[in-house]
Amino acid sequence: MSALIVLLLALFVPPASAQVITALPPATGGDPAGEWQADSTGYQVYVPPDLSSLNLTFSGRLRGRFAVKRDSTYTANYIVSAKASVNFLGQRTFDLTDTANASGRYSVRGTRMIVTGLDSANSVDTLSYSVKADTLLLMVPITDPRVTAFGIRIILVLPFRRDTVSPGVSADFNGNGRVDFDDFFMFAEAFGKQRGEVGFNAKFDLNADGAINFDDFFIFAERFGGSG
């Protein structure tokens, strides 16, 4: 995903409430292979019960895509906007927004997915996960040093839903052989239209659900810079 597009999302999409929980949902594993997406999705934040006295609250949302292939490779293009407010010697607020824009290899061991290159080129992360029907729950620890320096273990429970978009749909709207900013501006003009409304054009409805929305935006962003 273009870094510029990720930045635009971070700046212009307002946060939503995130649910604080004091017990992690059980990780059940399953087959993670597939194309997964999240569009303005709320998520849960696991906070240890002994921190409840701090009145810790979160706001944020999850947007983006997580592709897990059967050849043991993955591509992550998502952003987790997160602001934490804590009552400790007065009310303090921290911006913990995290962007995953990476690809690498993965392996599965029971209910854990071991991924390389998610945080940095040489990083190796072990993430608990669950696949239930068309939902993938990915449990991602917060690694911000402002949190980890105090030995605090906070985990984001990120929900993605399975994407069934046909790979043959093209995002090269002007037909010049590449997906570039000309296509982006065309898409932006059509954004928000629904089938039956004046100005709706099905070629911008990349997942064919009858609406040109953020689901289509993330499909476009994934193909940005390519040939279609």
PDB file of C-alpha atoms in Angstrom:
ATOM      1  CA  MET A   1       0.000   0.000   0.000  1.00  0.00           C
ATOM      2  CA  SER A   2       1.279   3.466  -0.809  1.00  0.00           C
ATOM      3  CA  ALA A   3       2.698   5.200   2.264  1.00  0.00           C
ATOM      4  CA  LEU A   4       0.864   8.348   1.145  1.00  0.00           C
ATOM      5  CA  ILE A   5      -2.483   6.556   1.185  1.00  0.00           C
ATOM      6  CA  VAL A   6      -1.771   5.159   4.659  1.00  0.00           C
ATOM      7  CA  LEU A   7      -0.918   8.685   5.825  1.00  0.00           C
ATOM      8  CA  LEU A   8      -4.158  10.071   4.398  1.00  0.00           C
ATOM      9  CA  LEU A   9      -6.102   7.446   6.309  1.00  0.00           C
ATOM     10  CA  ALA A  10      -4.320   8.278   9.538  1.00  0.00           C
ATOM     11  CA  LEU A  11      -5.005  11.994   9.137  1.00  0.00           C
ATOM     12  CA  PHE A  12      -8.558  12.106   7.867  1.00  0.00           C
ATOM     13  CA  VAL A  13     -10.368   9.064   9.271  1.00  0.00           C
ATOM     14  CA  PRO A  14     -11.722   9.783  12.782  1.00  0.00           C
ATOM     15  CA  PRO A  15     -11.202   7.183  15.506  1.00  0.00           C
ATOM     16  CA  ALA A  16     -13.914   4.945  16.892  1.00  0.00           C
ATOM     17  CA  SER A  17     -14.221   3.304  20.274  1.00  0.00           C
ATOM     18  CA  ALA A  18     -12.114   0.237  21.005  1.00  0.00           C
ATOM     19  CA  GLN A  19     -13.298  -2.231  23.623  1.00  0.00           C
ATOM     20  CA  VAL A  20     -10.990  -2.850  26.590  1.00  0.00           C
ATOM     21  CA  ILE A  21     -11.080  -6.461  27.839  1.00  0.00           C
ATOM     22  CA  THR A  22      -9.326  -8.117  30.779  1.00  0.00           C
ATOM     23  CA  ALA A  23      -9.457 -11.692  29.423  1.00  0.00           C
ATOM     24  CA  LEU A  24      -8.080 -12.725  26.052  1.00  0.00           C
ATOM     25  CA  PRO A  25     -10.379 -14.733  23.782  1.00  0.00           C
ATOM     26  CA  PRO A  26      -9.012 -18.271  23.409  1.00  0.00           C
ATOM     27  CA  ALA A  27      -6.795 -18.823  20.383  1.00  0.00           C
ATOM     28  CA  THR A  28      -8.104 -21.752  18.352  1.00  0.00           C
ATOM     29  CA  GLY A  29      -5.830 -21.651  15.293  1.00  0.00           C
ATOM     30  CA  GLY A  30      -7.210 -22.967  12.026  1.00  0.00           C
ATOM     31  CA  ASP A  31      -6.329 -22.475   8.369  1.00  0.00           C
ATOM     32  CA  PRO A  32      -5.254 -18.810   7.963  1.00  0.00           C
ATOM     33  CA  ALA A  33      -4.769 -18.916   4.190  1.00  0.00           C
ATOM     34  CA  GLY A  34      -6.808 -16.346   2.302  1.00  0.00           C
ATOM     35  CA  GLU A  35      -7.333 -12.680   1.572  1.00  0.00           C
ATOM     36  CA  TRP A  36      -8.495 -10.851   4.700  1.00  0.00           C
ATOM     37  CA  GLN A  37      -9.701  -7.279   5.039  1.00  0.00           C
ATOM     38  CA  ALA A  38     -10.983  -4.782   7.593  1.00  0.00           C
ATOM     39  CA  ASP A  39     -12.915  -1.609   6.833  1.00  0.00           C
ATOM     40  CA  SER A  40     -13.374   0.828   9.707  1.00  0.00           C
ATOM     41  CA  THR A  41     -13.536  -2.088  12.108  1.00  0.00           C
ATOM     42  CA  GLY A  42     -13.548  -1.755  15.861  1.00  0.00           C
ATOM     43  CA  TYR A  43     -11.236  -4.044  17.790  1.00  0.00           C
ATOM     44  CA  GLN A  44     -10.572  -5.242  21.325  1.00  0.00           C
ATOM     45  CA  VAL A  45      -7.649  -4.341  23.573  1.00  0.00           C
ATOM     46  CA  TYR A  46      -6.495  -6.797  26.204  1.00  0.00           C
ATOM     47  CA  VAL A  47      -5.287  -5.063  29.373  1.00  0.00           C
ATOM     48  CA  PRO A  48      -4.106  -7.030  32.446  1.00  0.00           C
ATOM     49  CA  PRO A  49      -6.711  -6.936  35.237  1.00  0.00           C
ATOM     50  CA  ASP A  50      -4.239  -5.366  37.681  1.00  0.00           C
ATOM     51  CA  LEU A  51      -4.199  -2.203  35.539  1.00  0.00           C
ATOM     52  CA  SER A  52      -7.928  -1.609  35.848  1.00  0.00           C
ATOM     53  CA  SER A  53      -7.358   0.973  38.586  1.00  0.00           C
ATOM     54  CA  LEU A  54      -5.686   3.239  36.010  1.00  0.00           C
ATOM     55  CA  ASN A  55      -8.978   3.682  34.105  1.00  0.00           C
ATOM     56  CA  LEU A  56      -7.216   2.871  30.852  1.00  0.00           C
ATOM     57  CA  THR A  57      -9.346   3.586  27.767  1.00  0.00           C
ATOM     58  CA  PHE A  58      -8.664   3.188  24.045  1.00  0.00           C
ATOM     59  CA  SER A  59     -10.094   4.647  20.865  1.00  0.00           C
ATOM     60  CA  GLY A  60      -9.257   3.563  17.347  1.00  0.00           C
ATOM     61  CA  ARG A  61     -10.139   1.455  14.339  1.00  0.00           C
ATOM     62  CA  LEU A  62      -8.628  -1.102  12.007  1.00  0.00           C
ATOM     63  CA  ARG A  63      -8.427  -0.663   8.239  1.00  0.00           C
ATOM     64  CA  GLY A  64      -6.542  -2.596   5.599  1.00  0.00           C
ATOM     65  CA  ARG A  65      -5.692  -6.033   4.296  1.00  0.00           C
ATOM     66  CA  PHE A  66      -3.778  -9.117   5.371  1.00  0.00           C
ATOM     67  CA  ALA A  67      -3.042 -11.698   2.674  1.00  0.00           C
ATOM     68  CA  VAL A  68      -1.891 -15.161   3.768  1.00  0.00           C
ATOM     69  CA  LYS A  69      -0.836 -17.463   0.935  1.00  0.00           C
ATOM     70  CA  ARG A  70      -0.438 -21.218   0.873  1.00  0.00           C
ATOM     71  CA  ASP A  71       3.200 -20.900  -0.235  1.00  0.00           C
ATOM     72  CA  SER A  72       4.023 -19.721   3.326  1.00  0.00           C
ATOM     73  CA  THR A  73       4.256 -16.030   2.391  1.00  0.00           C
ATOM     74  CA  TYR A  74       2.135 -13.133   3.603  1.00  0.00           C
ATOM     75  CA  THR A  75       1.539  -9.463   2.809  1.00  0.00           C
ATOM     76  CA  ALA A  76       0.288  -7.050   5.471  1.00  0.00           C
ATOM     77  CA  ASN A  77      -1.107  -3.651   4.502  1.00  0.00           C
ATOM     78  CA  TYR A  78      -3.138  -2.323   7.405  1.00  0.00           C
ATOM     79  CA  ILE A  79      -3.221   0.513   9.895  1.00  0.00           C
ATOM     80  CA  VAL A  80      -4.380   0.359  13.493  1.00  0.00           C
ATOM     81  CA  SER A  81      -5.231   3.799  14.797  1.00  0.00           C
ATOM     82  CA  ALA A  82      -4.978   3.737  18.577  1.00  0.00           C
ATOM     83  CA  LYS A  83      -5.068   6.372  21.275  1.00  0.00           C
ATOM     84  CA  ALA A  84      -4.754   5.359  24.901  1.00  0.00           C
ATOM     85  CA  SER A  85      -5.845   7.487  27.823  1.00  0.00           C
ATOM     86  CA  VAL A  86      -4.604   6.625  31.313  1.00  0.00           C
ATOM     87  CA  ASN A  87      -5.206   8.171  34.716  1.00  0.00           C
ATOM     88  CA  PHE A  88      -1.732   8.172  36.274  1.00  0.00           C
ATOM     89  CA  LEU A  89      -0.638  11.302  38.113  1.00  0.00           C
ATOM     90  CA  GLY A  90      -3.263  13.079  36.059  1.00  0.00           C
ATOM     91  CA  GLN A  91      -4.904  12.170  32.760  1.00  0.00           C
ATOM     92  CA  ARG A  92      -2.402  11.349  29.999  1.00  0.00           C
ATOM     93  CA  THR A  93      -3.018  10.413  26.363  1.00  0.00           C
ATOM     94  CA  PHE A  94      -0.700   8.428  24.085  1.00  0.00           C
ATOM     95  CA  ASP A  95      -0.919   7.959  20.318  1.00  0.00           C
ATOM     96  CA  LEU A  96      -0.055   4.311  19.672  1.00  0.00           C
ATOM     97  CA  THR A  97      -1.063   4.185  15.995  1.00  0.00           C
ATOM     98  CA  ASP A  98       0.704   1.355  14.171  1.00  0.00           C
ATOM     99  CA  THR A  99       1.081   0.733  10.445  1.00  0.00           C
ATOM    100  CA  ALA A 100       1.901  -2.694   9.014  1.00  0.00           C
ATOM    101  CA  ASN A 101       3.240  -2.412   5.487  1.00  0.00           C
ATOM    102  CA  ALA A 102       5.311  -5.539   5.081  1.00  0.00           C
ATOM    103  CA  SER A 103       5.671  -8.918   3.460  1.00  0.00           C
ATOM    104  CA  GLY A 104       7.574 -12.009   4.480  1.00  0.00           C
ATOM    105  CA  ARG A 105       7.213 -15.643   5.394  1.00  0.00           C
ATOM    106  CA  TYR A 106       5.086 -17.354   7.999  1.00  0.00           C
ATOM    107  CA  SER A 107       4.629 -20.747   9.591  1.00  0.00           C
ATOM    108  CA  VAL A 108       1.910 -22.165  11.816  1.00  0.00           C
ATOM    109  CA  ARG A 109       2.508 -24.005  15.073  1.00  0.00           C
ATOM    110  CA  GLY A 110      -0.732 -24.995  16.715  1.00  0.00           C
ATOM    111  CA  THR A 111      -2.634 -21.811  17.519  1.00  0.00           C
ATOM    112  CA  ARG A 112       0.318 -19.525  16.777  1.00  0.00           C
ATOM    113  CA  MET A 113       1.493 -17.911  13.573  1.00  0.00           C
ATOM    114  CA  ILE A 114       5.212 -17.119  13.343  1.00  0.00           C
ATOM    115  CA  VAL A 115       5.765 -14.243  10.914  1.00  0.00           C
ATOM    116  CA  THR A 116       9.031 -12.689   9.731  1.00  0.00           C
ATOM    117  CA  GLY A 117       9.494  -9.050   8.756  1.00  0.00           C
ATOM    118  CA  LEU A 118       6.286  -7.627  10.223  1.00  0.00           C
ATOM    119  CA  ASP A 119       7.888  -5.001  12.496  1.00  0.00           C
ATOM    120  CA  SER A 120      11.254  -4.749  10.723  1.00  0.00           C
ATOM    121  CA  ALA A 121      13.243  -6.587   8.071  1.00  0.00           C
ATOM    122  CA  ASN A 122      14.719  -9.094  10.529  1.00  0.00           C
ATOM    123  CA  SER A 123      11.927  -9.288  13.099  1.00  0.00           C
ATOM    124  CA  VAL A 124      10.242 -12.554  14.045  1.00  0.00           C
ATOM    125  CA  ASP A 125       6.843 -12.288  15.740  1.00  0.00           C
ATOM    126  CA  THR A 126       4.728 -15.028  17.255  1.00  0.00           C
ATOM    127  CA  LEU A 127       1.024 -14.153  17.072  1.00  0.00           C
ATOM    128  CA  SER A 128      -1.856 -16.145  18.504  1.00  0.00           C
ATOM    129  CA  TYR A 129      -4.792 -16.349  16.103  1.00  0.00           C
ATOM    130  CA  SER A 130      -8.205 -17.876  15.462  1.00  0.00           C
ATOM    131  CA  VAL A 131     -10.088 -18.588  12.257  1.00  0.00           C
ATOM    132  CA  LYS A 132     -13.841 -18.973  12.643  1.00  0.00           C
ATOM    133  CA  ALA A 133     -15.921 -19.204   9.460  1.00  0.00           C
ATOM    134  CA  ASP A 134     -15.033 -16.042   7.530  1.00  0.00           C
ATOM    135  CA  THR A 135     -13.289 -14.194  10.387  1.00  0.00           C
ATOM    136  CA  LEU A 136      -9.612 -14.095  11.321  1.00  0.00           C
ATOM    137  CA  LEU A 137      -8.721 -12.827  14.798  1.00  0.00           C
ATOM    138  CA  LEU A 138      -5.085 -11.774  15.008  1.00  0.00           C
ATOM    139  CA  MET A 139      -3.664 -11.043  18.459  1.00  0.00           C
ATOM    140  CA  VAL A 140      -0.892  -8.455  18.129  1.00  0.00           C
ATOM    141  CA  PRO A 141       1.093  -7.208  21.152  1.00  0.00           C
ATOM    142  CA  ILE A 142       1.788  -3.480  21.397  1.00  0.00           C
ATOM    143  CA  THR A 143       5.562  -3.046  21.054  1.00  0.00           C
ATOM    144  CA  ASP A 144       5.754   0.705  21.636  1.00  0.00           C
ATOM    145  CA  PRO A 145       8.616   1.273  24.139  1.00  0.00           C
ATOM    146  CA  ARG A 146       6.427   3.693  26.098  1.00  0.00           C
ATOM    147  CA  VAL A 147       4.375   0.628  27.005  1.00  0.00           C
ATOM    148  CA  THR A 148       6.936  -2.178  27.098  1.00  0.00           C
ATOM    149  CA  ALA A 149       9.430  -0.179  29.187  1.00  0.00           C
ATOM    150  CA  PHE A 150       7.130  -0.674  32.172  1.00  0.00           C
ATOM    151  CA  GLY A 151       6.723  -4.388  31.569  1.00  0.00           C
ATOM    152  CA  ILE A 152       3.084  -3.887  30.600  1.00  0.00           C
ATOM    153  CA  ARG A 153       1.566  -6.496  28.271  1.00  0.00           C
ATOM    154  CA  ILE A 154      -1.186  -5.020  26.105  1.00  0.00           C
ATOM    155  CA  ILE A 155      -2.525  -7.005  23.155  1.00  0.00           C
ATOM    156  CA  LEU A 156      -4.706  -5.841  20.272  1.00  0.00           C
ATOM    157  CA  VAL A 157      -7.289  -8.366  19.082  1.00  0.00           C
ATOM    158  CA  LEU A 158      -7.697  -7.464  15.412  1.00  0.00           C
ATOM    159  CA  PRO A 159     -10.673  -8.850  13.420  1.00  0.00           C
ATOM    160  CA  PHE A 160     -10.353  -9.364   9.663  1.00  0.00           C
ATOM    161  CA  ARG A 161     -13.044 -10.818   7.438  1.00  0.00           C
ATOM    162  CA  ARG A 162     -12.454 -12.989   4.402  1.00  0.00           C
ATOM    163  CA  ASP A 163     -12.345 -11.153   1.078  1.00  0.00           C
ATOM    164  CA  THR A 164     -13.782 -12.936  -1.924  1.00  0.00           C
ATOM    165  CA  VAL A 165     -12.811 -10.381  -4.593  1.00  0.00           C
ATOM    166  CA  SER A 166     -12.006 -11.790  -7.998  1.00  0.00           C
ATOM    167  CA  PRO A 167      -8.316 -11.180  -8.820  1.00  0.00           C
ATOM    168  CA  GLY A 168      -9.280 -10.411 -12.413  1.00  0.00           C
ATOM    169  CA  VAL A 169     -10.925  -7.070 -11.570  1.00  0.00           C
ATOM    170  CA  SER A 170      -8.735  -4.214 -12.818  1.00  0.00           C
ATOM    171  CA  ALA A 171      -7.924  -0.994 -10.954  1.00  0.00           C
ATOM    172  CA  ASP A 172      -6.357   0.541 -14.076  1.00  0.00           C
ATOM    173  CA  PHE A 173      -9.409   2.694 -14.685  1.00  0.00           C
ATOM    174  CA  ASN A 174      -7.995   4.820 -17.507  1.00  0.00           C
ATOM    175  CA  GLY A 175      -6.425   1.876 -19.323  1.00  0.00           C
ATOM    176  CA  ASN A 176      -2.886   3.280 -19.543  1.00  0.00           C
ATOM    177  CA  GLY A 177      -1.301   0.053 -18.331  1.00  0.00           C
ATOM    178  CA  ARG A 178      -0.536   1.074 -14.747  1.00  0.00           C
ATOM    179  CA  VAL A 179      -2.407   1.895 -11.544  1.00  0.00           C
ATOM    180  CA  ASP A 180      -1.306   5.410 -10.666  1.00  0.00           C
ATOM    181  CA  PHE A 181      -2.524   8.726  -9.290  1.00  0.00           C
ATOM    182  CA  ASP A 182      -4.672   9.366 -12.371  1.00  0.00           C
ATOM    183  CA  ASP A 183      -6.654   6.267 -11.402  1.00  0.00           C
ATOM    184  CA  PHE A 184      -6.657   7.365  -7.752  1.00  0.00           C
ATOM    185  CA  PHE A 185      -8.287  10.702  -8.607  1.00  0.00           C
ATOM    186  CA  MET A 186     -10.882   8.948 -10.768  1.00  0.00           C
ATOM    187  CA  PHE A 187     -11.649   6.597  -7.888  1.00  0.00           C
ATOM    188  CA  ALA A 188     -11.852   9.481  -5.398  1.00  0.00           C
ATOM    189  CA  GLU A 189     -14.463  11.214  -7.564  1.00  0.00           C
ATOM    190  CA  ALA A 190     -16.611   8.071  -7.622  1.00  0.00           C
ATOM    191  CA  PHE A 191     -16.126   7.262  -3.933  1.00  0.00           C
ATOM    192  CA  GLY A 192     -19.306   7.019  -1.855  1.00  0.00           C
ATOM    193  CA  LYS A 193     -21.659   6.224  -4.739  1.00  0.00           C
ATOM    194  CA  GLN A 194     -24.052   3.286  -4.571  1.00  0.00           C
ATOM    195  CA  ARG A 195     -25.761   1.272  -7.274  1.00  0.00           C
ATOM    196  CA  GLY A 196     -28.786   3.200  -8.536  1.00  0.00           C
ATOM    197  CA  GLU A 197     -27.371   6.632  -7.709  1.00  0.00           C
ATOM    198  CA  VAL A 198     -26.376   9.192 -10.315  1.00  0.00           C
ATOM    199  CA  GLY A 199     -22.649   8.912 -10.961  1.00  0.00           C
ATOM    200  CA  PHE A 200     -22.292   5.262  -9.910  1.00  0.00           C
ATOM    201  CA  ASN A 201     -19.915   3.393 -12.214  1.00  0.00           C
ATOM    202  CA  ALA A 202     -19.517  -0.335 -11.638  1.00  0.00           C
ATOM    203  CA  LYS A 203     -15.855  -0.351 -12.695  1.00  0.00           C
ATOM    204  CA  PHE A 204     -14.957   1.432  -9.452  1.00  0.00           C
ATOM    205  CA  ASP A 205     -16.924  -1.107  -7.377  1.00  0.00           C
ATOM    206  CA  LEU A 206     -13.993  -3.500  -7.213  1.00  0.00           C
ATOM    207  CA  ASN A 207     -15.681  -6.056  -4.968  1.00  0.00           C
ATOM    208  CA  ALA A 208     -19.046  -5.811  -6.759  1.00  0.00           C
ATOM    209  CA  ASP A 209     -21.063  -5.269  -3.561  1.00  0.00           C
ATOM    210  CA  GLY A 210     -23.064  -2.372  -4.986  1.00  0.00           C
ATOM    211  CA  ALA A 211     -21.187   0.405  -3.172  1.00  0.00           C
ATOM    212  CA  ILE A 212     -17.914   2.239  -3.818  1.00  0.00           C
ATOM    213  CA  ASN A 213     -16.474   2.349  -0.325  1.00  0.00           C
ATOM    214  CA  PHE A 214     -13.398   1.644   1.770  1.00  0.00           C
ATOM    215  CA  ASP A 215     -13.478  -2.050   0.861  1.00  0.00           C
ATOM    216  CA  ASP A 216     -12.847  -0.988  -2.733  1.00  0.00           C
ATOM    217  CA  PHE A 217     -10.318   1.616  -1.578  1.00  0.00           C
ATOM    218  CA  PHE A 218      -8.116  -1.028   0.024  1.00  0.00           C
ATOM    219  CA  ILE A 219      -8.309  -3.250  -3.036  1.00  0.00           C
ATOM    220  CA  PHE A 220      -7.196  -0.244  -5.084  1.00  0.00           C
ATOM    221  CA  ALA A 221      -4.427   0.608  -2.609  1.00  0.00           C
ATOM    222  CA  GLU A 222      -3.080  -2.941  -2.767  1.00  0.00           C
ATOM    223  CA  ARG A 223      -2.803  -2.695  -6.568  1.00  0.00           C
ATOM    224  CA  PHE A 224      -1.449   0.866  -6.610  1.00  0.00           C
ATOM    225  CA  GLY A 225       1.820   1.025  -8.538  1.00  0.00           C
ATOM    226  CA  GLY A 226       1.140  -2.186 -10.448  1.00  0.00           C
ATOM    227  CA  SER A 227      -0.251  -2.921 -13.874  1.00  0.00           C
ATOM    228  CA  GLY A 228      -3.856  -3.450 -12.860  1.00  0.00           C
TER     229      GLY A 228
END
